[in-house]
Coordinates of C-alpha atoms and ligand atoms in Angstrom, one line a residue:
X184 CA 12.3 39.9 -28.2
X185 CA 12.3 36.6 -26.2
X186 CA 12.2 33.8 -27.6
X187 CA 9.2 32.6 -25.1
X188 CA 6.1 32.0 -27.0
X189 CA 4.7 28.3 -26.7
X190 CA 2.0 28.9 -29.4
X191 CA 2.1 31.5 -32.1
X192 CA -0.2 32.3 -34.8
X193 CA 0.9 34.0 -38.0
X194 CA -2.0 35.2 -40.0
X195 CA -2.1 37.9 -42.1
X196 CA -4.2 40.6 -40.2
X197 CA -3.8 40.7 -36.4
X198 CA -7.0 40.1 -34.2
X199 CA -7.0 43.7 -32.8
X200 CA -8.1 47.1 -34.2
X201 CA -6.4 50.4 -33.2
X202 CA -8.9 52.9 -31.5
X203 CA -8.0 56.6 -31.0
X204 CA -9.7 58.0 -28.1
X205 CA -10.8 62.3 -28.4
X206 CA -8.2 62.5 -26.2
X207 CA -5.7 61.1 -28.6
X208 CA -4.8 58.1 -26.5
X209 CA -4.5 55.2 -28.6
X210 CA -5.9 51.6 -27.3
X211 CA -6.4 47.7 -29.1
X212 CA -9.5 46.0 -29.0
X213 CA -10.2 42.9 -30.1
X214 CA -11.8 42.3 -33.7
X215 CA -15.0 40.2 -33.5
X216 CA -14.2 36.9 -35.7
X217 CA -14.0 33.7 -35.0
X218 CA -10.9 32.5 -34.9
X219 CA -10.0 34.8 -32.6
X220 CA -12.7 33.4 -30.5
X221 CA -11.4 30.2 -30.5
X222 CA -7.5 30.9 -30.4
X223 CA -7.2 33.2 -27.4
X224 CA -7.8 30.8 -24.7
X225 CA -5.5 28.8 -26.3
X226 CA -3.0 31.9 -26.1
X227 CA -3.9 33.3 -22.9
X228 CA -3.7 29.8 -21.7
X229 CA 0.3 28.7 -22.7
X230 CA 1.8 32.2 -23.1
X231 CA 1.0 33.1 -26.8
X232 CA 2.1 35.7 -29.3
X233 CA 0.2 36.3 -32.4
X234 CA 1.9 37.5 -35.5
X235 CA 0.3 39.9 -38.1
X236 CA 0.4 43.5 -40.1
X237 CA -1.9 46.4 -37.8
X238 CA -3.8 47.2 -41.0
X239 CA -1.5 50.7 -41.5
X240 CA 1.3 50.9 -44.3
X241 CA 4.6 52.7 -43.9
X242 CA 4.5 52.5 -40.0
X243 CA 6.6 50.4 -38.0
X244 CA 5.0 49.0 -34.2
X245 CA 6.5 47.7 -30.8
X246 CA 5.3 44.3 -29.7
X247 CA 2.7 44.9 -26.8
X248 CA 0.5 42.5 -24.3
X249 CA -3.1 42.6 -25.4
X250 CA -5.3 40.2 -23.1
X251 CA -2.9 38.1 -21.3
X252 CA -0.7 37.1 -25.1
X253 CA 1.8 39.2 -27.0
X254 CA 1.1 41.1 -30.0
X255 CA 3.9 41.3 -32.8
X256 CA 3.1 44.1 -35.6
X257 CA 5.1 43.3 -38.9
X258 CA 5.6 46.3 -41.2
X259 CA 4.6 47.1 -44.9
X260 CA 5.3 49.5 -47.1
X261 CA 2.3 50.6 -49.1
X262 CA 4.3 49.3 -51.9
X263 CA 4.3 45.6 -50.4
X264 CA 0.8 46.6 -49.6
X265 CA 0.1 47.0 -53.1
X266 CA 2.0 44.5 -54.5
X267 CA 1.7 41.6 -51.9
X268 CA -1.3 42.4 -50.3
X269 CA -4.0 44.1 -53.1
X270 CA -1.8 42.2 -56.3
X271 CA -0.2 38.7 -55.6
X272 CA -2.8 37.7 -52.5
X273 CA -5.6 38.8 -54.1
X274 CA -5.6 39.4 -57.5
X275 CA -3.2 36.8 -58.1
X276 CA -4.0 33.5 -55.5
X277 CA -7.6 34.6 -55.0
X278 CA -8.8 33.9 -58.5
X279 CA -6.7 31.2 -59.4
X280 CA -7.8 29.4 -56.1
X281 CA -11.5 30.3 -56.6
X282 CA -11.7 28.3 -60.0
X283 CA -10.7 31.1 -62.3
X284 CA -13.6 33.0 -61.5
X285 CA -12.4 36.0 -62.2
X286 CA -8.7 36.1 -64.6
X287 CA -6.2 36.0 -62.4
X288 CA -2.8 38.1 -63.3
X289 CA 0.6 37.5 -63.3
X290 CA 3.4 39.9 -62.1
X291 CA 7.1 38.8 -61.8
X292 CA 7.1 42.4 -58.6
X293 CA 4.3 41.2 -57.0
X294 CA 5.7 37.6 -56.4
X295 CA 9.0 39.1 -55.4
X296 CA 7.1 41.2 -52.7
X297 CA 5.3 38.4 -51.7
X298 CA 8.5 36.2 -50.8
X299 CA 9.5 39.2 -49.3
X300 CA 6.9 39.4 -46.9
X301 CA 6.6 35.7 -46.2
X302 CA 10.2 35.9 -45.3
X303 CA 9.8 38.7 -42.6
X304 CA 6.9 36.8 -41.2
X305 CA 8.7 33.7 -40.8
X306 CA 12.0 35.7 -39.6
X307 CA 9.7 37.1 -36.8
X308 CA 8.3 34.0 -36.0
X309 CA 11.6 32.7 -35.9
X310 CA 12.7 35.3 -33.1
X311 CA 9.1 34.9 -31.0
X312 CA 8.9 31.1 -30.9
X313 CA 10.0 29.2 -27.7
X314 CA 12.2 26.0 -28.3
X315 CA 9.7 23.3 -29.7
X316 CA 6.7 26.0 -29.5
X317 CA 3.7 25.2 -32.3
X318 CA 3.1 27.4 -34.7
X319 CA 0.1 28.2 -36.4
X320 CA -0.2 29.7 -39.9
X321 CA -3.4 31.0 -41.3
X322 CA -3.8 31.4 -45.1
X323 CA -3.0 32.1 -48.7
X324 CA -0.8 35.3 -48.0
X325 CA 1.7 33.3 -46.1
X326 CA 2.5 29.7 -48.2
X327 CA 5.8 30.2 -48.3
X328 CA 6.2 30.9 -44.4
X329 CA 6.2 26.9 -42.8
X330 CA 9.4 25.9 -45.5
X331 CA 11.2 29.2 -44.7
X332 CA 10.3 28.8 -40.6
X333 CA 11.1 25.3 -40.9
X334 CA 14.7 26.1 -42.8
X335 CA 15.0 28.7 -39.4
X336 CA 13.7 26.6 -37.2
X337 CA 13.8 23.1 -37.2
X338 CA 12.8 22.5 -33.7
X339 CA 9.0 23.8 -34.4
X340 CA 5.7 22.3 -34.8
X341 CA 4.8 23.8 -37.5
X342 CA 0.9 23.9 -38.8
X343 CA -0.6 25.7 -41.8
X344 CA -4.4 26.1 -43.1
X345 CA -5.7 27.5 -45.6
X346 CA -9.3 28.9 -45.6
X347 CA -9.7 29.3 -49.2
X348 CA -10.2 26.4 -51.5
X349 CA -7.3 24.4 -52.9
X350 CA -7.8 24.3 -57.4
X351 CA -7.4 21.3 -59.0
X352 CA -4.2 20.6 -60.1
X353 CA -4.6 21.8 -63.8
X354 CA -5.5 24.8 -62.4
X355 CA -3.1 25.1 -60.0
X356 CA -0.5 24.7 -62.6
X357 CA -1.0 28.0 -64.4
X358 CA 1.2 29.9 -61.5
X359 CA 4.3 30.3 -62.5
X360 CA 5.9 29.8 -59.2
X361 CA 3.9 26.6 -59.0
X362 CA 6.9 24.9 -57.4
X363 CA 8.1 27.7 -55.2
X364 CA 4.2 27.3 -53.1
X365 CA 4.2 23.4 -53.2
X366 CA 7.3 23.5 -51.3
X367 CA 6.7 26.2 -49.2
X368 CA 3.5 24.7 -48.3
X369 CA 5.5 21.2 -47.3
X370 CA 8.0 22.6 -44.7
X371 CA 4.5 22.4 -42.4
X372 CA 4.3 19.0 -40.1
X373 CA 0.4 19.6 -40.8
X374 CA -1.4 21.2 -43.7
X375 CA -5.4 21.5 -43.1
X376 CA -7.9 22.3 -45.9
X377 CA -11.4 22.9 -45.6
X378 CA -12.8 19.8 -47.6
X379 CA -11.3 16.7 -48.3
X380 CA -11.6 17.2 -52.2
X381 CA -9.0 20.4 -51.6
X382 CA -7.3 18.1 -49.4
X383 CA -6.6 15.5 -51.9
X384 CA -6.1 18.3 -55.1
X385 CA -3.1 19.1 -53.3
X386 CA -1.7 15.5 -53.0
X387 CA -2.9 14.7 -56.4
X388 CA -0.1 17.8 -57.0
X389 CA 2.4 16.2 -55.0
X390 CA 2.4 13.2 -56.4
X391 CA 2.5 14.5 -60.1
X392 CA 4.6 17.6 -59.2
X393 CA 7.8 16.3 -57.0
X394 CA 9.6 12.4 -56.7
X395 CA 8.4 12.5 -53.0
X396 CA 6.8 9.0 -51.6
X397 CA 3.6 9.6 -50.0
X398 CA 2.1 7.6 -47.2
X399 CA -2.0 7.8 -47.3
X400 CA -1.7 11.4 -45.9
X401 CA 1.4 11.7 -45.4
X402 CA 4.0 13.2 -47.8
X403 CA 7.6 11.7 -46.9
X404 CA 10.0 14.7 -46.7
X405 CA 13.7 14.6 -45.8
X406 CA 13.7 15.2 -42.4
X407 CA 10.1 15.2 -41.9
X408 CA 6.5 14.3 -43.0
X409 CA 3.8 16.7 -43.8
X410 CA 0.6 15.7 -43.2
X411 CA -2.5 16.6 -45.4
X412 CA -6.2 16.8 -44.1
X413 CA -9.1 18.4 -44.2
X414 CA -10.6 20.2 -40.8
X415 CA -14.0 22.0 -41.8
X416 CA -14.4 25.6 -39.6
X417 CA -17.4 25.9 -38.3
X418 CA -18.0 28.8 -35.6
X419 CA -18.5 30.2 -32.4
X420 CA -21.8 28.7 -32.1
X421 CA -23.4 29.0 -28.7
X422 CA -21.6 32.9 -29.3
X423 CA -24.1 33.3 -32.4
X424 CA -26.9 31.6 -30.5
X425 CA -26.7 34.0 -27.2
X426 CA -26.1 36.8 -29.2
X427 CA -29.0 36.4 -31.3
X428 CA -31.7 35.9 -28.2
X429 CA -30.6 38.8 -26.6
X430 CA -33.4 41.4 -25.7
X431 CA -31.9 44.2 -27.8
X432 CA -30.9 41.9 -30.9
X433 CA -34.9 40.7 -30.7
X434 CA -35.8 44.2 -30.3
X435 CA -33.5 45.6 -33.3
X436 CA -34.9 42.6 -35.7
X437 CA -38.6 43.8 -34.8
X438 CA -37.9 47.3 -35.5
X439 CA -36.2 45.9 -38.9
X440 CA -39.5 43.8 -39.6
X441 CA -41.4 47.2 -39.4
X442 CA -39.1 49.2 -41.6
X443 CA -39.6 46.5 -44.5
X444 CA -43.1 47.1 -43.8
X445 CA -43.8 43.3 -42.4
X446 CA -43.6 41.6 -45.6
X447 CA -44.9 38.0 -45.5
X448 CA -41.4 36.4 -46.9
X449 CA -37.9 37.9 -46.4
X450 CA -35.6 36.4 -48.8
X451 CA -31.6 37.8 -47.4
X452 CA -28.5 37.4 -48.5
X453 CA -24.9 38.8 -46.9
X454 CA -21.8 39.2 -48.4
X455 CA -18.5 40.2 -48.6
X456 CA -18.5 42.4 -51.9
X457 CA -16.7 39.7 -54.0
X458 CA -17.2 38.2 -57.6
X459 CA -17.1 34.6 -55.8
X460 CA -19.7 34.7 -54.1
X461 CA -22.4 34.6 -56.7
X462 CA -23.9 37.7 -56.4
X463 CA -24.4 38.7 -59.9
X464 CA -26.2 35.0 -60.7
X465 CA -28.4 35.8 -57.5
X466 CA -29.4 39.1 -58.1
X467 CA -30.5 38.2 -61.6
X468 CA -32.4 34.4 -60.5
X469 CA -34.6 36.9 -57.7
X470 CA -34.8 39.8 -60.3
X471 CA -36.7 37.5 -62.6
X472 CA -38.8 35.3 -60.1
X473 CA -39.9 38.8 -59.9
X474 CA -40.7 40.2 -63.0
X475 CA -42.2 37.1 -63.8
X476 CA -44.3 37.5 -60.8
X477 CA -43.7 34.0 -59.2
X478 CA -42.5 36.3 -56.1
X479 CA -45.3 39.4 -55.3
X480 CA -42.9 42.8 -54.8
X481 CA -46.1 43.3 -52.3
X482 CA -45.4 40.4 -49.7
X483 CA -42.3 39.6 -50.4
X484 CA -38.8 41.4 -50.0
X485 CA -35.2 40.5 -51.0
X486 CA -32.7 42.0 -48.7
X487 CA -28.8 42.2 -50.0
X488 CA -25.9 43.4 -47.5
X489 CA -22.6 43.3 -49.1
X490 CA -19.9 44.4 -47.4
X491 CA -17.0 46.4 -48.9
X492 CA -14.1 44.9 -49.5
X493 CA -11.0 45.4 -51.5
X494 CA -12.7 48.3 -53.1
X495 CA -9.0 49.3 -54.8
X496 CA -9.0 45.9 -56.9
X497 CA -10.2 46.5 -60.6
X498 CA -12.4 43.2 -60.7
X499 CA -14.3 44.4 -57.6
X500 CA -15.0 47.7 -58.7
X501 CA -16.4 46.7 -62.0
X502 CA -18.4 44.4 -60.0
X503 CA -19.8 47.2 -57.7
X504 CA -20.8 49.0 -60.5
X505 CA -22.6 45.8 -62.0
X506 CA -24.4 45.1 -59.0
X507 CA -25.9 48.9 -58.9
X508 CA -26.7 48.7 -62.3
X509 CA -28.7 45.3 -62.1
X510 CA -30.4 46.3 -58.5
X511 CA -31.4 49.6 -59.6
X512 CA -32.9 48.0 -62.7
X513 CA -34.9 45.3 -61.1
X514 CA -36.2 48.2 -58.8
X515 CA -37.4 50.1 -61.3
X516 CA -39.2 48.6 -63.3
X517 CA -40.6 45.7 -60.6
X518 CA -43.1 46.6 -57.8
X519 CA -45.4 49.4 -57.0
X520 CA -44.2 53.0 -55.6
X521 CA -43.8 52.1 -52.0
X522 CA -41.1 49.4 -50.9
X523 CA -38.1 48.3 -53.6
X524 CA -38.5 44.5 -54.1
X525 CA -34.3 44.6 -53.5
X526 CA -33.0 46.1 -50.3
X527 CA -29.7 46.3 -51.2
X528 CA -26.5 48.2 -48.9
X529 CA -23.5 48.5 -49.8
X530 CA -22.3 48.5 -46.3
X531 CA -20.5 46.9 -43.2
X532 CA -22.7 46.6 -40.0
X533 CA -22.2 45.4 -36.6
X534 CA -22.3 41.8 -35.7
X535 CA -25.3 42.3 -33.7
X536 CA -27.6 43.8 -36.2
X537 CA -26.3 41.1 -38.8
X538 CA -28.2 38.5 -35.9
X539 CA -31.0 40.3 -36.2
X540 CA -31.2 40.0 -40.1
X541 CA -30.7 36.2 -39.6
X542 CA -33.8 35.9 -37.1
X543 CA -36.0 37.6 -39.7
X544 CA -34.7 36.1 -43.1
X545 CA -37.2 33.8 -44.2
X546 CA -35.0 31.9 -46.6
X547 CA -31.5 32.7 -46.4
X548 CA -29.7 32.7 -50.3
X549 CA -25.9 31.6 -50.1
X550 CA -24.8 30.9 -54.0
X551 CA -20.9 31.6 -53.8
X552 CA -19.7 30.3 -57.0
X553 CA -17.0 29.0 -55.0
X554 CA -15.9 29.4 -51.3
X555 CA -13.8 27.5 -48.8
X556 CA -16.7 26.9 -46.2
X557 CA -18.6 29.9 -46.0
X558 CA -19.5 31.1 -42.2
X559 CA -22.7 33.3 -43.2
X560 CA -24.5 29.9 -44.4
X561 CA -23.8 28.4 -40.5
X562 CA -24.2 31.4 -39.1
X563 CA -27.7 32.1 -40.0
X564 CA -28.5 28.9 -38.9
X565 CA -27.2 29.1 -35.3
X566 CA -29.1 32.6 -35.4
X567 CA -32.6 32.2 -37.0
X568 CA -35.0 31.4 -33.8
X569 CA -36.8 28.8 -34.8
X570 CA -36.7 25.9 -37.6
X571 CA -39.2 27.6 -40.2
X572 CA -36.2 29.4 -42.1
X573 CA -34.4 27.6 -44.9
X574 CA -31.0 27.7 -46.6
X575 CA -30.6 27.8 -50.1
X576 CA -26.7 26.5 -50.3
X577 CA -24.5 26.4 -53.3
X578 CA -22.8 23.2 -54.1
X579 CA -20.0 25.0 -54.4
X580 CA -19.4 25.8 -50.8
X581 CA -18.1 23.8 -48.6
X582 CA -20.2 24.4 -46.0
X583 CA -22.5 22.1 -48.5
X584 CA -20.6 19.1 -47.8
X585 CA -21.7 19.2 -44.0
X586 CA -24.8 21.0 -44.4
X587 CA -26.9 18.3 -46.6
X588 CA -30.4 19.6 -46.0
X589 CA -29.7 23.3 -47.1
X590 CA -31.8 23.6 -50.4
X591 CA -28.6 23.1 -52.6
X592 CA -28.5 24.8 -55.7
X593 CA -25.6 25.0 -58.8
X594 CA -25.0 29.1 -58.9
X595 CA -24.4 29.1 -62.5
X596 CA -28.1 27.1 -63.5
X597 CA -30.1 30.1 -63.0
X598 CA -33.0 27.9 -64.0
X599 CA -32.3 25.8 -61.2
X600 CA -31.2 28.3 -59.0
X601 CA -34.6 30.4 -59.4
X602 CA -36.7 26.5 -58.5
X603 CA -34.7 25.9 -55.5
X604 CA -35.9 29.3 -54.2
X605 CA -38.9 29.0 -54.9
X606 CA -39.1 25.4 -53.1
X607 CA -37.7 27.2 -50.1
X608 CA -40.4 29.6 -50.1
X609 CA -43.5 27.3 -50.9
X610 CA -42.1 23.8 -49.5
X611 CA -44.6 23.1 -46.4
X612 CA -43.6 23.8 -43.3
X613 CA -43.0 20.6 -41.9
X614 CA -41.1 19.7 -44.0
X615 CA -38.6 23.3 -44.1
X616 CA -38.9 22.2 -40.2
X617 CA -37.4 19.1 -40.4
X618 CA -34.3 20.5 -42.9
X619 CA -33.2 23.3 -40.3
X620 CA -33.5 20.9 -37.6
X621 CA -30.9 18.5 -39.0
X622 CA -29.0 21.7 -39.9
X623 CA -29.1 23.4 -36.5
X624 CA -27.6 19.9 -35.3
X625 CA -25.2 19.8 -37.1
X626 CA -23.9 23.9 -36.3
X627 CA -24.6 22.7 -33.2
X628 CA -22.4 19.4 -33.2
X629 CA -19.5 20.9 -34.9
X630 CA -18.1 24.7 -33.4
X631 CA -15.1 26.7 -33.8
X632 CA -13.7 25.5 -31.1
X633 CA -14.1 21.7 -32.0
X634 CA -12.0 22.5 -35.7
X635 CA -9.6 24.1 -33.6
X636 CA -9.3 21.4 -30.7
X637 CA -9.0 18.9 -33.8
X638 CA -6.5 20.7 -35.4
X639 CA -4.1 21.4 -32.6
X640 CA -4.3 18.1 -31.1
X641 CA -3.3 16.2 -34.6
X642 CA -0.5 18.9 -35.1
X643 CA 0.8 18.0 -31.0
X644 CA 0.3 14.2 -31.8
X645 CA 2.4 13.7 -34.6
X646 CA 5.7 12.3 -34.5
X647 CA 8.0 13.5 -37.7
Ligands
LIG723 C1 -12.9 33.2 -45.9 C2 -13.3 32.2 -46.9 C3 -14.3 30.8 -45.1 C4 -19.9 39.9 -43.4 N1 -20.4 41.2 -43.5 C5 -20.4 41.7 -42.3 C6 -19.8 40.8 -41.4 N2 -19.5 39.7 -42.1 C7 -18.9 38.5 -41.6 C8 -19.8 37.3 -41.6 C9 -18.9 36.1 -41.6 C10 -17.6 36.7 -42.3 O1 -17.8 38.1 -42.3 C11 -17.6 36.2 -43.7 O2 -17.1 34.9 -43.7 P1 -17.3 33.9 -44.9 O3 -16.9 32.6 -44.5 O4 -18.8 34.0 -45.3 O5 -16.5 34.5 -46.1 P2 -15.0 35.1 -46.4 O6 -14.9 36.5 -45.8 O7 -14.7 35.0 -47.8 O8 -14.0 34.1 -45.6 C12 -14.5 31.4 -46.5 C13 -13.7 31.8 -44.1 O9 -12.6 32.5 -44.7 C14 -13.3 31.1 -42.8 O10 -12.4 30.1 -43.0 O11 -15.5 30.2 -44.6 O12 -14.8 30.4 -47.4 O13 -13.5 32.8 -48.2 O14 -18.5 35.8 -40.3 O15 -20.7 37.3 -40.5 N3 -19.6 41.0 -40.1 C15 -20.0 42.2 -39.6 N4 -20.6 43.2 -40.4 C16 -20.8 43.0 -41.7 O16 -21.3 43.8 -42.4 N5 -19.9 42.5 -38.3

């Protein structure tokens, strides 16, 4: 390949999925998410080339043009599918990072695979990349990728964020190849977190962890300096906005109403299926507001998507099960014959029907134990129509840090958990009006596309 890309993103995942037609023909199309959103202009506009595995093991790809930027597939085995992929990213990183949530475990193969991997990435990074180009990395899978790119490529601007949060440094230090991702981490001219506090548990580390000087943000390198801030993601929300006025959406969210059987309060929560994101503590607080009978099963309903996700991981099948298990107890022994108090799906739905559960949720319930930012809690916001909904919020998100007038809850008080919900639901309306004003200005005020503008200008602007 050329070496002629002026911006490259290396994420994990590319931003396309493979369709096969009936005919057999095989196209790309562009996965709905917003950094995709906000990256491809950027692309389209300087000649880009993003940099990620097609979703397929054992099978290796050509580059191709999708949309006016390259495309660059990097192969897996299933066994580095397995090992880096399903063990060291998320079984590994994932707990550790989310506060020990869940245990996280420790495999001398699944850390060799992952250096492995990070190492093709950065190889083909290093072939793609123009001569001073920027490069963009995305997330936990690839730490290791801006010190290895860098050691390839000095002439780079290199960037790296990480979506998930960043553990204290006692935390941090249970990984055995503690030293190996503090330095991989450093070969970036910028590293972004998603909250100052991650921001500053990493240069807390620095400091304790390595004899380099640091200067406020700065860490002093030989060579270079690597820069460490915190750039909240927001997203795409006049997208969210449109999307959720448009005739069919209104129409779908309607039809929804009447299926539920026009309750009088729609409590909703949406998920990824993951044991961070508080479902278990939710499920439980509602189940007993309940069977207490604070909330009526006759007016009012709770409504549960979570979507499937890394359904071969041990942790998040036990935590399927749980979830069945609590649901289909609550259901059963709560409520007349008719409706379920819990709607609950284990499913993934379009993006569309998603906007119409935010126009009808009544009080949306986001308790992640612990989460980078969270896009469902600013999503719904962007989407409900008008400012009678309300957002309970964990503390724990860092959505919380921006979005102040959320009803903001500690997951693990179920006590307080099950008062906050209930204030949601019986606060007057003026004043649930006056909370999803100020937090529809501030979805409003900060976008995808302003974290990314931010982002990419600091990484242009500095000077090593
Ligand atoms: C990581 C960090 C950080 C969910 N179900 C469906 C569906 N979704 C969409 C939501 C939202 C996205 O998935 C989930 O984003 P979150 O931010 O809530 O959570 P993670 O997946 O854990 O994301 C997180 C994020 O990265 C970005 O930096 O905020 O903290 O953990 O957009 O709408 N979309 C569709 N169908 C579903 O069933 N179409």
């Amino acid at each position: 390949m050329n070496r002629d890309a002026q911006f490259v993103v290396v994420a994990n995942r590319l931003p396309v999925d493979r369709v096969v037609a009936d005919d057999g023909s095989v196209d790309w199309r562009t996965s709905p998410g917003g950094l995709v959103t906000a990256l491809e202009p950027v692309m389209r506009k300087q000649g880009g080339a993003w940099i990620g595995w097609h979703g397929a093991p054992d099978e290796e790809l050509d580059p191709f043009d999708h949309d006016g930027y390259q495309i660059v597939p990097i192969p897996l085995s299933q066994q580095e599918f397995e090992e880096y992929y399903e063990g060291f990213s998320n079984a590994t990183l994932w707990p550790l990072y989310h506060d020990t949530v869940a245990f996280p475990e420790f495999h001398r193969e699944w850390w060799d695979a992952y250096v492995e991997v990070n190492r093709r990435f950065a190889e083909r990074t290093a072939e793609v990349a123009a001569e001073g180009a920027t490069v963009w990395i995305q997330d936990y899978q690839l730490q290791l990728v801006p010190q290895l790119l860098r050691e390839m490529r000095p002439d780079l601007k290199i960037g790296f964020f990480l979506h998930i949060p960043f553990p204290p440094i006692e935390i941090f230090l249970q990984l055995p190849w503690r030293e190996q991702i503090i330095q991989g981490l450093l070969g970036a001219d910028l590293v972004g977190f998603q909250v100052p506090g991650a921001a500053s548990n990493f240069r807390r580390l620095v400091r304790k962890r390595t004899r380099l000087k640091l200067d406020r943000d700065r860490v002093l390198l030989p060579g270079h300096a690597c820069n460490v801030k915190a750039y909240p993601i927001s997203i795409d929300t006049e997208g969210f906005i449109e999307m959720a006025q448009d005739p069919d959406v209104v129409a779908e969210s309607d039809a929804l109403l009447e299926e539920l059987g026009h309750p009088k309060v729609v409590l909703l929560g949406v998920d990824r299926l993951d044991y961070t994101k508080g479902l278990r503590q939710r499920v439980r607080a509602i189940g007993e507001l309940f069977e207490e009978g604070r909330l009526d099963p006759a007016d009012v309903v709770f409504m549960q998507i979570a979507t499937p996700s890394r359904e071969r991981v041990d942790e998040y099948r036990r935590l399927r099960d749980d979830i069945d298990q609590l649901v289909g107890r609550i259901n059963s022994e709560v409520g007349g014959i008719g409706r379920p108090p819990i709607v609950y799906r284990h499913a993934s739905f379009p993006r569309t029907t998603m906007a119409a559960m935010y126009r009808i949720a009544d009080v949306m319930v986001v308790t992640p134990l612990a989460d980078g930012m969270n896009l469902v809690a600013k999503e719904y916001v962007a989407c409900h129509p008008n400012t009678s909904g309300a957002l309970v919020l964990s503390e724990f998100a860092g959505a919380a840090q921006e979005l102040r007038q959320a009803y903001l809850v500690n997951p693990y008080d179920l006590n307080g958990l099950k008062e906050s919900i209930m204030r949601a639901v019986t606060d007057p309306r003026i004043v649930r009006q006056r909370r999803m004003r100020a937090l529809k200005k501030q979805v409003l005020a900060n976008t995808i596309d302003s974290w990314a503008d931010s982002f990419l200008n600091d990484l242009r602007e500095l000077t090593s």
